[in-house]
Coordinates of C-alpha atoms in Angstrom, one line a residue:
M1161 CA -11.0 -17.1 0.9
T1162 CA -13.6 -14.6 1.9
R1163 CA -11.1 -11.8 1.1
S1164 CA -11.8 -12.1 -2.6
L1165 CA -15.5 -11.5 -2.0
L1166 CA -15.4 -8.8 0.6
A1167 CA -12.4 -7.1 -0.8
A1168 CA -14.3 -6.9 -4.1
L1169 CA -17.1 -5.1 -2.2
G1170 CA -14.4 -2.8 -0.8
L1171 CA -13.1 -2.2 -4.3
A1172 CA -16.6 -1.3 -5.5
L1173 CA -16.7 1.4 -2.8
V1174 CA -13.2 2.6 -3.6
L1175 CA -14.2 3.3 -7.2
V1176 CA -16.5 6.0 -6.0
R1177 CA -15.1 7.1 -2.6
P1178 CA -11.8 8.6 -1.6
L1179 CA -9.9 6.1 0.4
A1180 CA -6.4 7.5 -0.2
A1181 CA -5.8 8.5 3.4
Q1182 CA -2.9 7.5 5.7
E1183 CA -4.6 6.9 9.0
A1184 CA -8.0 7.6 10.5
E1185 CA -7.7 11.0 12.2
P1186 CA -9.9 12.8 14.6
V1187 CA -12.4 15.0 12.9
T1188 CA -13.8 18.2 14.3
A1189 CA -17.0 20.1 13.6
P1190 CA -16.8 23.0 11.1
P1191 CA -18.2 26.4 12.2
S1192 CA -21.5 25.4 10.7
F1193 CA -23.0 22.2 9.2
A1194 CA -26.6 23.4 9.0
A1195 CA -26.7 23.1 5.2
P1196 CA -25.1 20.3 3.3
G1197 CA -23.2 21.0 0.1
A1198 CA -25.8 19.3 -2.0
T1199 CA -29.3 18.0 -1.6
G1200 CA -29.3 14.8 -3.5
L1201 CA -31.5 13.3 -0.7
T1202 CA -34.6 15.1 0.6
A1203 CA -34.8 15.6 4.4
G1204 CA -38.1 15.1 6.2
R1205 CA -39.1 11.8 4.6
A1206 CA -39.3 8.7 6.8
V1207 CA -36.6 6.6 5.2
T1208 CA -35.3 4.3 8.0
L1209 CA -37.0 1.8 10.3
A1210 CA -37.8 3.6 13.6
T1211 CA -36.5 1.8 16.7
G1212 CA -39.4 3.0 18.9
L1213 CA -36.9 4.6 21.3
L1214 CA -37.6 8.2 20.3
L1215 CA -40.7 10.5 20.4
A1216 CA -42.0 11.4 17.0
P1217 CA -40.3 14.9 16.8
D1218 CA -36.9 13.4 17.8
E1219 CA -37.4 10.5 15.3
A1220 CA -38.1 13.0 12.5
E1221 CA -35.0 15.0 13.5
L1222 CA -32.8 11.8 13.6
N1223 CA -34.1 10.9 10.1
A1224 CA -33.3 14.3 8.7
L1225 CA -29.8 14.2 10.3
G1226 CA -29.0 10.8 8.8
L1227 CA -30.0 12.1 5.4
R1228 CA -27.8 15.2 5.9
A1229 CA -24.8 13.1 6.9
M1230 CA -25.1 11.0 3.8
D1231 CA -25.5 14.2 1.7
H1232 CA -22.3 15.5 3.2
L1233 CA -20.4 12.3 2.4
Y1234 CA -21.4 12.4 -1.2
A1235 CA -20.7 16.1 -1.4
G1236 CA -17.1 15.3 -0.4
E1237 CA -17.5 16.7 3.1
P1238 CA -16.7 13.9 5.5
T1239 CA -15.7 16.3 8.3
A1240 CA -19.2 17.9 8.2
A1241 CA -20.7 14.4 8.1
A1242 CA -18.8 13.4 11.2
A1243 CA -20.2 16.5 13.0
V1244 CA -23.7 15.5 12.1
A1245 CA -23.1 11.9 13.3
D1246 CA -22.0 13.4 16.7
T1247 CA -25.3 15.4 16.8
M1248 CA -27.2 12.2 16.1
R1249 CA -25.5 10.4 19.0
A1250 CA -26.3 13.3 21.4
L1251 CA -29.9 13.1 20.3
A1252 CA -30.2 9.3 20.5
P1253 CA -27.4 7.8 22.5
T1254 CA -28.9 4.3 22.9
D1255 CA -30.1 4.0 19.3
P1256 CA -27.9 1.9 17.0
R1257 CA -28.3 4.3 14.0
P1258 CA -26.0 7.1 15.0
Y1259 CA -23.2 4.6 15.5
L1260 CA -23.8 3.1 12.0
V1261 CA -23.5 6.6 10.5
R1262 CA -20.4 7.4 12.5
A1263 CA -18.8 4.1 11.3
R1264 CA -19.7 5.0 7.7
V1265 CA -17.9 8.3 8.1
L1266 CA -14.8 6.7 9.7
R1267 CA -14.7 4.1 6.9
E1268 CA -13.8 6.9 4.5
Y1269 CA -10.4 7.2 6.2
V1270 CA -9.3 3.5 5.7
S1271 CA -6.4 2.9 3.4
E1272 CA -7.4 0.5 0.7
Q1273 CA -5.8 1.3 -2.6
D1274 CA -2.3 0.4 -1.7
N1275 CA -0.5 -2.9 -1.0
K1276 CA 0.6 -2.3 2.6
R1277 CA -1.3 -4.8 4.8
D1278 CA 0.0 -3.4 8.1
R1279 CA -1.8 0.0 7.6
V1280 CA -5.3 -1.3 7.8
K1281 CA -5.7 -3.0 11.1
P1282 CA -5.0 0.1 13.3
Q1283 CA -7.4 2.1 11.1
V1284 CA -10.3 -0.3 11.4
E1285 CA -10.1 -1.0 15.2
P1286 CA -11.9 2.3 16.1
I1287 CA -14.6 1.5 13.6
H1288 CA -15.1 -2.0 15.1
A1289 CA -15.6 -0.3 18.5
V1290 CA -18.3 2.0 17.1
L1291 CA -20.0 -0.9 15.4
D1292 CA -19.9 -3.0 18.5
T1293 CA -21.8 -0.3 20.3
A1294 CA -24.4 -0.3 17.5
I1295 CA -24.7 -4.1 17.9
T1296 CA -25.1 -3.8 21.6
Y1297 CA -28.1 -1.4 21.2
A1298 CA -29.5 -3.5 18.3
D1299 CA -29.3 -6.6 20.5
R1300 CA -31.5 -4.9 23.1
L1301 CA -34.2 -4.5 20.4
V1302 CA -33.9 -8.1 19.4
E1303 CA -34.0 -9.3 23.1
A1304 CA -37.3 -7.4 23.5
D1305 CA -38.7 -8.9 20.2
E1306 CA -36.9 -11.7 18.5
N1307 CA -38.3 -10.7 15.1
S1308 CA -37.8 -6.9 15.6
P1309 CA -37.2 -5.6 12.0
P1310 CA -35.2 -2.6 13.2
G1311 CA -33.2 -4.7 15.6
R1312 CA -32.4 -7.3 13.0
L1313 CA -31.7 -4.6 10.3
Y1314 CA -29.2 -2.6 12.3
R1315 CA -27.5 -5.6 13.8
G1316 CA -27.1 -7.3 10.4
W1317 CA -26.0 -4.0 8.9
A1318 CA -23.3 -3.6 11.6
K1319 CA -22.1 -7.2 11.3
M1320 CA -21.8 -7.1 7.6
F1321 CA -19.9 -3.9 8.0
K1322 CA -17.6 -5.6 10.5
A1323 CA -17.1 -8.5 8.0
Q1324 CA -15.7 -6.1 5.4
L1325 CA -13.4 -4.5 8.0
Y1326 CA -12.1 -7.9 9.1
E1327 CA -11.4 -8.8 5.5
L1328 CA -9.6 -5.6 4.8
A1329 CA -7.3 -6.5 7.7
Y1330 CA -6.8 -10.1 6.3
E1331 CA -8.8 -11.6 9.3
H1332 CA -10.6 -14.1 7.1
W1333 CA -12.2 -16.4 9.7
S1334 CA -13.6 -13.5 11.6
A1335 CA -14.9 -12.0 8.3
G1336 CA -16.7 -15.2 7.4
N1337 CA -18.4 -15.5 10.8
A1338 CA -19.5 -11.9 10.8
A1339 CA -20.8 -12.1 7.2
R1340 CA -22.8 -15.3 8.0
A1341 CA -24.4 -13.8 11.1
G1342 CA -25.1 -10.4 9.4
K1343 CA -26.7 -11.9 6.3
G1344 CA -28.9 -14.1 8.5
D1345 CA -30.3 -11.0 10.2
L1346 CA -30.8 -9.2 6.9
D1347 CA -32.5 -12.1 5.3
R1348 CA -35.0 -12.1 8.2
V1349 CA -35.7 -8.4 7.6
L1350 CA -36.3 -9.1 3.9
E1351 CA -38.7 -11.9 4.8
I1352 CA -40.8 -9.4 6.6
D1353 CA -40.1 -6.4 4.3
P1354 CA -38.9 -7.7 0.9
R1355 CA -38.2 -4.2 -0.5
N1356 CA -36.4 -2.7 2.5
P1357 CA -33.8 -0.5 0.7
D1358 CA -31.2 -0.6 3.5
A1359 CA -31.2 -4.4 3.6
L1360 CA -31.4 -4.7 -0.2
T1361 CA -28.3 -2.5 -0.6
I1362 CA -26.2 -4.6 1.7
V1363 CA -27.5 -8.0 0.6
G1364 CA -27.6 -7.0 -3.0
A1365 CA -23.9 -6.1 -3.0
Y1366 CA -23.1 -9.3 -1.2
R1367 CA -25.1 -11.5 -3.6
Y1368 CA -23.4 -9.9 -6.6
F1369 CA -19.8 -10.3 -5.4
A1370 CA -20.3 -13.7 -3.9
D1371 CA -21.5 -15.0 -7.3
L1372 CA -18.5 -13.4 -9.1
L1373 CA -16.0 -15.5 -7.2
P1374 CA -14.1 -18.2 -9.1
G1375 CA -15.3 -21.8 -8.6
A1376 CA -12.6 -22.9 -6.3
I1377 CA -13.2 -20.0 -3.9
K1378 CA -17.0 -20.6 -4.1
L1379 CA -16.3 -24.2 -2.9
A1380 CA -14.2 -22.8 0.0
T1381 CA -16.9 -20.4 1.0
W1382 CA -19.4 -23.3 1.0
L1383 CA -17.2 -25.3 3.3
L1384 CA -17.1 -22.3 5.6
R1385 CA -20.9 -22.0 5.4
I1386 CA -20.6 -18.5 4.0
P1387 CA -23.8 -17.6 2.0
S1388 CA -23.7 -18.0 -1.7
G1389 CA -24.4 -15.3 -4.3
D1390 CA -26.4 -14.5 -7.4
V1391 CA -25.2 -11.8 -9.8
E1392 CA -28.5 -11.0 -11.4
Q1393 CA -30.4 -11.0 -8.1
G1394 CA -27.7 -8.8 -6.6
L1395 CA -28.0 -6.2 -9.4
E1396 CA -31.8 -6.3 -9.2
D1397 CA -31.6 -5.7 -5.4
L1398 CA -29.4 -2.7 -5.9
E1399 CA -31.6 -1.3 -8.6
I1400 CA -34.6 -1.5 -6.3
A1401 CA -32.7 0.1 -3.5
T1402 CA -31.6 3.0 -5.7
D1403 CA -35.3 3.9 -6.4
R1404 CA -36.3 4.0 -2.7
A1405 CA -35.5 6.8 -0.3
S1406 CA -33.2 5.6 2.5
W1407 CA -29.9 6.4 4.2
S1408 CA -28.4 3.8 1.9
Q1409 CA -29.9 5.2 -1.3
N1410 CA -26.7 6.9 -2.5
D1411 CA -24.6 3.9 -1.5
A1412 CA -26.8 1.7 -3.6
R1413 CA -26.4 4.1 -6.5
A1414 CA -22.7 4.2 -6.0
L1415 CA -22.3 0.4 -5.7
R1416 CA -24.4 -0.1 -8.8
G1417 CA -22.3 2.4 -10.7
A1418 CA -19.1 0.9 -9.5
I1419 CA -20.3 -2.6 -10.6
L1420 CA -21.1 -1.4 -14.0
F1421 CA -17.9 0.6 -14.2
G1422 CA -15.3 -1.7 -12.7
F1423 CA -16.7 -5.2 -12.8
E1424 CA -19.3 -5.5 -15.6
G1425 CA -17.4 -3.3 -18.0
R1426 CA -20.6 -1.6 -19.1
L1427 CA -18.9 1.8 -19.5
E1428 CA -21.6 3.5 -21.5
D1429 CA -24.2 2.7 -18.8
A1430 CA -21.8 3.7 -16.0
R1431 CA -21.1 7.0 -17.7
H1432 CA -24.8 7.9 -17.5
L1433 CA -25.1 7.0 -13.9
F1434 CA -22.0 9.0 -12.9
D1435 CA -23.2 12.0 -15.0
D1436 CA -26.4 11.9 -12.8
F1437 CA -24.3 11.7 -9.6
D1438 CA -22.2 14.7 -10.7
E1439 CA -25.4 16.7 -11.3
D1440 CA -26.6 15.9 -7.7
Y1441 CA -23.2 16.4 -6.1
P1442 CA -21.2 18.7 -8.4
G1443 CA -17.5 19.3 -7.6
N1444 CA -16.8 16.0 -5.8
P1445 CA -13.6 14.4 -7.3
R1446 CA -14.5 10.9 -6.2
L1447 CA -17.6 11.0 -8.5
V1448 CA -15.8 12.5 -11.5
E1449 CA -12.8 10.1 -11.3
P1450 CA -14.8 7.3 -13.0
L1451 CA -15.7 9.6 -15.8
A1452 CA -12.0 10.5 -16.3
I1453 CA -11.1 6.8 -16.6
I1454 CA -14.0 6.1 -19.0
D1455 CA -12.5 8.8 -21.2
L1456 CA -9.4 6.8 -21.6
F1457 CA -11.5 4.0 -23.0
L1458 CA -14.2 6.0 -24.8
P1459 CA -12.7 9.4 -25.9
D1460 CA -15.8 10.9 -27.6
R1461 CA -16.3 13.3 -24.7
L1462 CA -12.7 13.8 -23.8
D1463 CA -12.5 17.6 -24.5
E1464 CA -15.8 18.3 -22.8
D1465 CA -14.9 16.2 -19.7
L1466 CA -11.5 17.8 -19.4
R1467 CA -13.2 21.1 -18.8
R1468 CA -15.5 19.5 -16.1
I1469 CA -12.5 17.8 -14.5
G1470 CA -10.5 21.0 -14.4
T1471 CA -13.3 22.8 -12.5
V1472 CA -13.5 20.0 -10.0
V1473 CA -9.7 19.7 -9.5
R1474 CA -9.3 23.5 -8.9
A1475 CA -12.1 23.5 -6.3
A1476 CA -10.9 20.3 -4.6
N1477 CA -7.3 21.7 -4.4
L1478 CA -8.6 24.4 -2.1
S1479 CA -10.6 22.1 0.1
E1480 CA -9.8 22.1 3.8
D1481 CA -10.6 18.4 4.0
R1482 CA -7.5 16.2 3.6
L1483 CA -9.5 13.3 2.3
T1484 CA -10.9 15.4 -0.5
R1485 CA -7.4 16.6 -1.5
D1486 CA -6.0 13.1 -1.4
V1487 CA -8.6 11.6 -3.8
N1488 CA -8.2 14.7 -5.9
A1489 CA -4.6 13.7 -6.4
R1490 CA -5.7 10.5 -8.1
L1491 CA -8.1 12.5 -10.3
R1492 CA -5.2 14.8 -11.3
L1493 CA -3.1 11.9 -12.4
Y1494 CA -5.9 10.8 -14.8
Q1495 CA -6.5 14.4 -15.8
S1496 CA -2.8 14.5 -16.8
Y1497 CA -3.2 11.4 -19.0
L1498 CA -6.1 13.1 -20.7
Q1499 CA -4.2 16.4 -21.1
I1500 CA -1.3 14.6 -22.7
L1501 CA -3.6 12.9 -25.2
A1502 CA -5.6 16.1 -25.9
G1503 CA -2.6 18.2 -26.9
R1504 CA -2.3 20.1 -23.7
Q1505 CA 1.2 19.0 -22.7
E1506 CA 2.1 22.2 -20.9
A1507 CA -0.8 21.8 -18.6
A1508 CA 0.0 18.1 -18.1
R1509 CA 3.6 18.9 -17.3
A1510 CA 2.6 21.6 -14.7
N1511 CA 0.0 19.2 -13.2
L1512 CA 2.5 16.3 -12.9
Y1513 CA 5.2 18.5 -11.4
Q1514 CA 2.8 19.8 -8.8
L1515 CA 1.7 16.3 -8.0
R1516 CA 5.3 15.2 -7.7
A1517 CA 5.8 17.9 -5.0
D1518 CA 2.8 17.1 -2.9
V1519 CA 1.7 13.5 -3.8
P1520 CA 0.0 11.7 -0.9
A1521 CA 1.7 8.6 0.5
D1522 CA -1.5 6.6 0.0
P1523 CA -2.2 4.9 -2.3
D1524 CA 1.4 3.7 -2.7
W1525 CA 1.1 3.2 -6.5
L1526 CA 0.4 6.9 -7.1
Q1527 CA 3.8 8.4 -6.7
P1528 CA 5.6 5.9 -9.1
S1529 CA 3.0 6.6 -11.7
V1530 CA 3.4 10.3 -11.4
I1531 CA 7.1 10.1 -11.7
V1532 CA 7.2 7.7 -14.7
Y1533 CA 4.7 9.6 -16.7
L1534 CA 6.3 13.0 -15.9
A1535 CA 9.7 11.7 -16.9
D1536 CA 8.2 10.2 -20.1
L1537 CA 6.6 13.6 -21.0
C1538 CA 9.9 15.3 -20.3
L1539 CA 11.6 13.0 -22.8
L1540 CA 9.0 13.7 -25.5
R1541 CA 9.7 17.4 -24.9
G1542 CA 13.4 17.0 -25.3
E1543 CA 14.1 17.5 -21.5
E1544 CA 16.3 14.4 -21.0
G1545 CA 18.2 16.0 -18.1
A1546 CA 15.0 16.8 -16.3
A1547 CA 13.7 13.3 -16.8
R1548 CA 16.8 11.7 -15.3
E1549 CA 16.8 14.1 -12.4
I1550 CA 13.2 13.2 -11.6
V1551 CA 13.7 9.5 -11.7
H1552 CA 17.1 9.5 -9.9
D1553 CA 15.9 11.6 -7.1
R1554 CA 16.1 9.2 -4.1
R1555 CA 12.7 10.4 -2.8
N1556 CA 11.2 9.0 -6.0
R1557 CA 13.0 5.7 -6.3
N1558 CA 11.1 2.5 -6.1
D1559 CA 13.4 -0.5 -6.7
D1560 CA 10.5 -2.9 -6.7
D1561 CA 9.1 -1.2 -9.9
D1562 CA 10.7 -2.5 -13.1
E1563 CA 10.3 0.8 -14.9
F1564 CA 12.4 2.5 -12.2
V1565 CA 15.0 -0.2 -12.4
R1566 CA 15.2 0.2 -16.1
W1567 CA 15.6 4.0 -15.7
A1568 CA 18.3 3.4 -13.0
K1569 CA 20.3 1.2 -15.4
G1570 CA 20.2 3.9 -18.1
D1571 CA 18.1 1.8 -20.4
E1572 CA 15.6 4.6 -21.2
V1573 CA 16.5 6.5 -24.3
G1574 CA 15.6 10.0 -25.1
A1575 CA 13.7 11.2 -28.1
P1576 CA 15.7 12.4 -31.1
P1577 CA 15.4 16.2 -31.8
E1578 CA 13.2 15.6 -34.9
L1579 CA 10.7 13.6 -32.8
V1580 CA 10.7 16.3 -30.2
R1581 CA 9.8 18.9 -32.8
L1582 CA 7.1 16.6 -34.2
F1583 CA 5.6 16.2 -30.8
E1584 CA 5.4 20.0 -30.5
D1585 CA 3.8 20.3 -34.0
V1586 CA 1.2 17.7 -33.3
Q1587 CA -0.2 19.5 -30.2
P1588 CA -2.7 21.7 -32.1
V1589 CA -3.7 18.7 -34.2
A1590 CA -4.6 16.8 -31.0
R1591 CA -6.6 19.7 -29.8
A1592 CA -8.5 19.8 -33.1
I1593 CA -9.3 16.1 -33.0
Y1594 CA -10.9 16.2 -29.6
G1595 CA -12.4 19.6 -30.3
G1596 CA -14.2 18.3 -33.4
D1597 CA -12.2 20.1 -36.2
W1598 CA -11.5 16.9 -38.0
D1599 CA -10.9 18.3 -41.5
Y1600 CA -8.1 20.5 -40.1
A1601 CA -6.6 17.6 -38.2
E1602 CA -6.7 15.3 -41.3
S1603 CA -4.9 17.8 -43.5
E1604 CA -2.2 18.5 -40.9
L1605 CA -1.6 14.8 -40.2
A1606 CA -1.2 14.2 -43.9
E1607 CA 1.9 16.4 -43.9
M1608 CA 3.6 14.7 -41.0
T1609 CA 5.8 11.7 -41.3
W1610 CA 7.8 9.4 -39.0
S1611 CA 9.1 6.0 -39.8
E1612 CA 8.7 4.3 -36.4
P1613 CA 5.5 3.7 -34.5
T1614 CA 4.8 6.8 -32.5
F1615 CA 2.1 9.2 -31.4
L1616 CA 1.4 10.0 -35.1
D1617 CA -0.1 6.6 -35.4
F1618 CA -2.2 7.2 -32.3
Y1619 CA -3.7 10.5 -33.6
R1620 CA -4.4 9.1 -37.1
G1621 CA -6.1 6.1 -35.4
E1622 CA -8.0 8.4 -33.0
L1623 CA -9.3 10.6 -35.8
A1624 CA -10.6 7.5 -37.6
F1625 CA -12.0 6.1 -34.4
L1626 CA -14.0 9.2 -33.6
R1627 CA -15.3 9.2 -37.2
G1628 CA -16.5 5.7 -36.7
D1629 CA -14.1 4.2 -39.4
V1630 CA -13.0 1.0 -37.8
A1631 CA -11.2 -0.4 -40.8
L1632 CA -9.0 2.8 -41.0
A1633 CA -8.4 3.2 -37.3
L1634 CA -7.4 -0.4 -36.4
P1635 CA -4.1 -0.6 -38.4
H1636 CA -2.8 2.7 -37.0
F1637 CA -3.5 1.6 -33.4
R1638 CA -2.2 -1.9 -34.0
R1639 CA 1.1 -0.6 -35.3
L1640 CA 1.6 1.3 -32.1
A1641 CA 0.2 -1.3 -29.8
D1642 CA 2.5 -3.9 -31.1
A1643 CA 5.6 -1.7 -30.6
P1644 CA 8.0 -2.6 -27.7
D1645 CA 7.1 -0.7 -24.5
E1646 CA 10.4 1.1 -24.4
G1647 CA 11.4 4.7 -24.9
P1648 CA 9.2 7.8 -24.6
G1649 CA 5.5 7.7 -25.5
R1650 CA 4.4 4.9 -23.2
L1651 CA 0.9 6.5 -22.6
Y1652 CA 0.2 6.4 -26.3
R1653 CA 1.2 2.8 -26.6
R1654 CA -0.9 1.7 -23.7
V1655 CA -4.0 3.7 -24.7
A1656 CA -3.5 2.4 -28.3
R1657 CA -4.0 -1.2 -26.9
L1658 CA -7.2 -0.1 -25.2
R1659 CA -8.4 1.3 -28.6
V1660 CA -7.5 -2.0 -30.4
A1661 CA -9.6 -3.8 -27.9
E1662 CA -12.6 -1.5 -28.5
L1663 CA -12.3 -1.8 -32.2
L1664 CA -12.0 -5.6 -32.1
G1665 CA -15.0 -5.6 -29.9
E1666 CA -17.0 -3.7 -32.4
L1667 CA -16.0 -6.3 -35.0
G1668 CA -17.1 -9.1 -32.7
E1669 CA -13.5 -10.4 -32.2
Y1670 CA -14.0 -10.6 -28.5
D1671 CA -11.2 -13.1 -27.7
E1672 CA -8.6 -10.9 -29.4
A1673 CA -10.1 -7.8 -27.7
R1674 CA -9.5 -9.4 -24.3
E1675 CA -5.9 -10.2 -25.2
S1676 CA -5.3 -6.6 -26.2
L1677 CA -6.7 -5.4 -22.9
S1678 CA -4.5 -7.8 -21.0
H1679 CA -1.5 -6.4 -22.9
A1680 CA -2.6 -2.8 -22.2
I1681 CA -2.6 -3.2 -18.4
D1682 CA 0.4 -5.5 -17.7
R1683 CA 2.4 -2.5 -16.5
Y1684 CA -0.3 -0.9 -14.3
D1685 CA -0.2 -1.5 -10.6
V1686 CA -2.7 -4.1 -9.4
K1687 CA -4.6 -1.4 -7.4
D1688 CA -4.8 1.2 -10.2
L1689 CA -8.4 1.8 -11.3
V1690 CA -7.4 1.7 -15.0
R1691 CA -6.4 -1.9 -14.5
H1692 CA -9.6 -2.8 -12.7
V1693 CA -11.8 -1.2 -15.4
A1694 CA -9.9 -3.0 -18.1
K1695 CA -10.5 -6.3 -16.3
G1696 CA -14.2 -5.4 -16.2
R1697 CA -14.1 -4.6 -19.9
E1698 CA -12.5 -8.1 -20.4
R1699 CA -15.5 -9.6 -18.6
R1700 CA -17.8 -7.6 -20.8
F1701 CA -16.3 -9.0 -24.0
E1702 CA -16.4 -12.5 -22.5
H1703 CA -20.1 -12.0 -21.9
L1704 CA -20.7 -10.7 -25.4
E1705 CA -18.8 -13.7 -26.8
K1706 CA -21.0 -16.1 -25.0
N1707 CA -24.3 -14.3 -25.4
G1708 CA -24.0 -12.0 -28.3
P1709 CA -24.7 -8.3 -28.4
E1710 CA -27.9 -7.0 -26.7
S1711 CA -30.6 -6.0 -29.2

């Protein structure tokens, strides 16, 4: 019952953090961690509640170290963040704050984007131990002063953190108890300091997701005495927290961005937020991944963003941090989708082959997606033998996946030679469309013909879509979207359904737009972010249907 709430919070974090790791592993300090990879937060400001356990110079140093650790996390440097957390613990061994930061670092290594329940519990147990230590030291502060703001803050913080970990491990009762106790502490902090950014970040996220639950689950949470939520208040809390310096400031920004991106379906607003994040922390694949997915829905920046994504991918491929390389693998899959659409099929093919060779085991949906789209691209290129070798390789087989089963039965058909040649001919046209040379693209498309729905319909629709011609674009995309999802070209069919939804949304046909989105994602794994974003876009269209467009 509480899983829906707290797992939603976990999903919000996964949208902006790399969680594609197999098991929490020991981390060691790099040769130097004196300077973080980015300075989105400013050291030297008093941004946390002092516990009174440290002299002023040590308090200032602990404050600066906490900011540095969070900077490292958002720069994609969890190993360096862990080293800073160890330094904090050496400086203040009986203060709860170093343990909260250490737990925050370890949380990066928890598997969450796959469907294997048995992976999570061993990974979260060490984090529980660290949080229990934080609670022990926070309890001492509360014992000395029942209304101690720092004691209540850090104890509530740790308990809400534990609630999420319990929920990820399917320990629902423990999650409910921890959430209830943690929110009680944080509510007391907000009574004393209504704009405390750390408390607002945690409570704001909770309020948002608690109110997002279906009615039946809300009743169940009421029966368990789990605090209720408030979407608008939660978003307001997070917005306040993003504007106040704190160790949680970037988490508040990230949560707000993830909510806009993956739950509210406000992709235009989310794009601005992640652009700002990328400015503060350039080169971090976890912060560029949302932009790549938005490009699948809103392609007006696709060519420009592909260049940015390419820079990030190349740098992250060389990272010594396994976590960074793992999240980069997800980004590379979405990069490959965009490369296929943008007429860069050679780059997409090379990218997918490389991913096939070194795809991480977590998340478990990633490998099947790589294989299916690589095989599909091979068919469009006329490489039917290569496609069958890829799918029939026992290392790549997944008999639980209906697309693999269809391949194994031999039901997938190759592209006729004429279509293969047409696919090659359309590549420069695709590049022209996204590069802005629309007159050239229009003249070339006028010379190309094919009787069945195919990528030609997609590019004709895309050209009209980017020109703002809804009436011309919609029939092209609908023709492809309504075609059976069989044979090569599945990416074009699925993205065409996203386009139909956007066009219907522009026409105010929100109910039909939601149906098109549902059709678009019925073959995506339940943990794939494209599916989550489409679900958020469905909620956006539902909101617009009820309330009308904002002025």
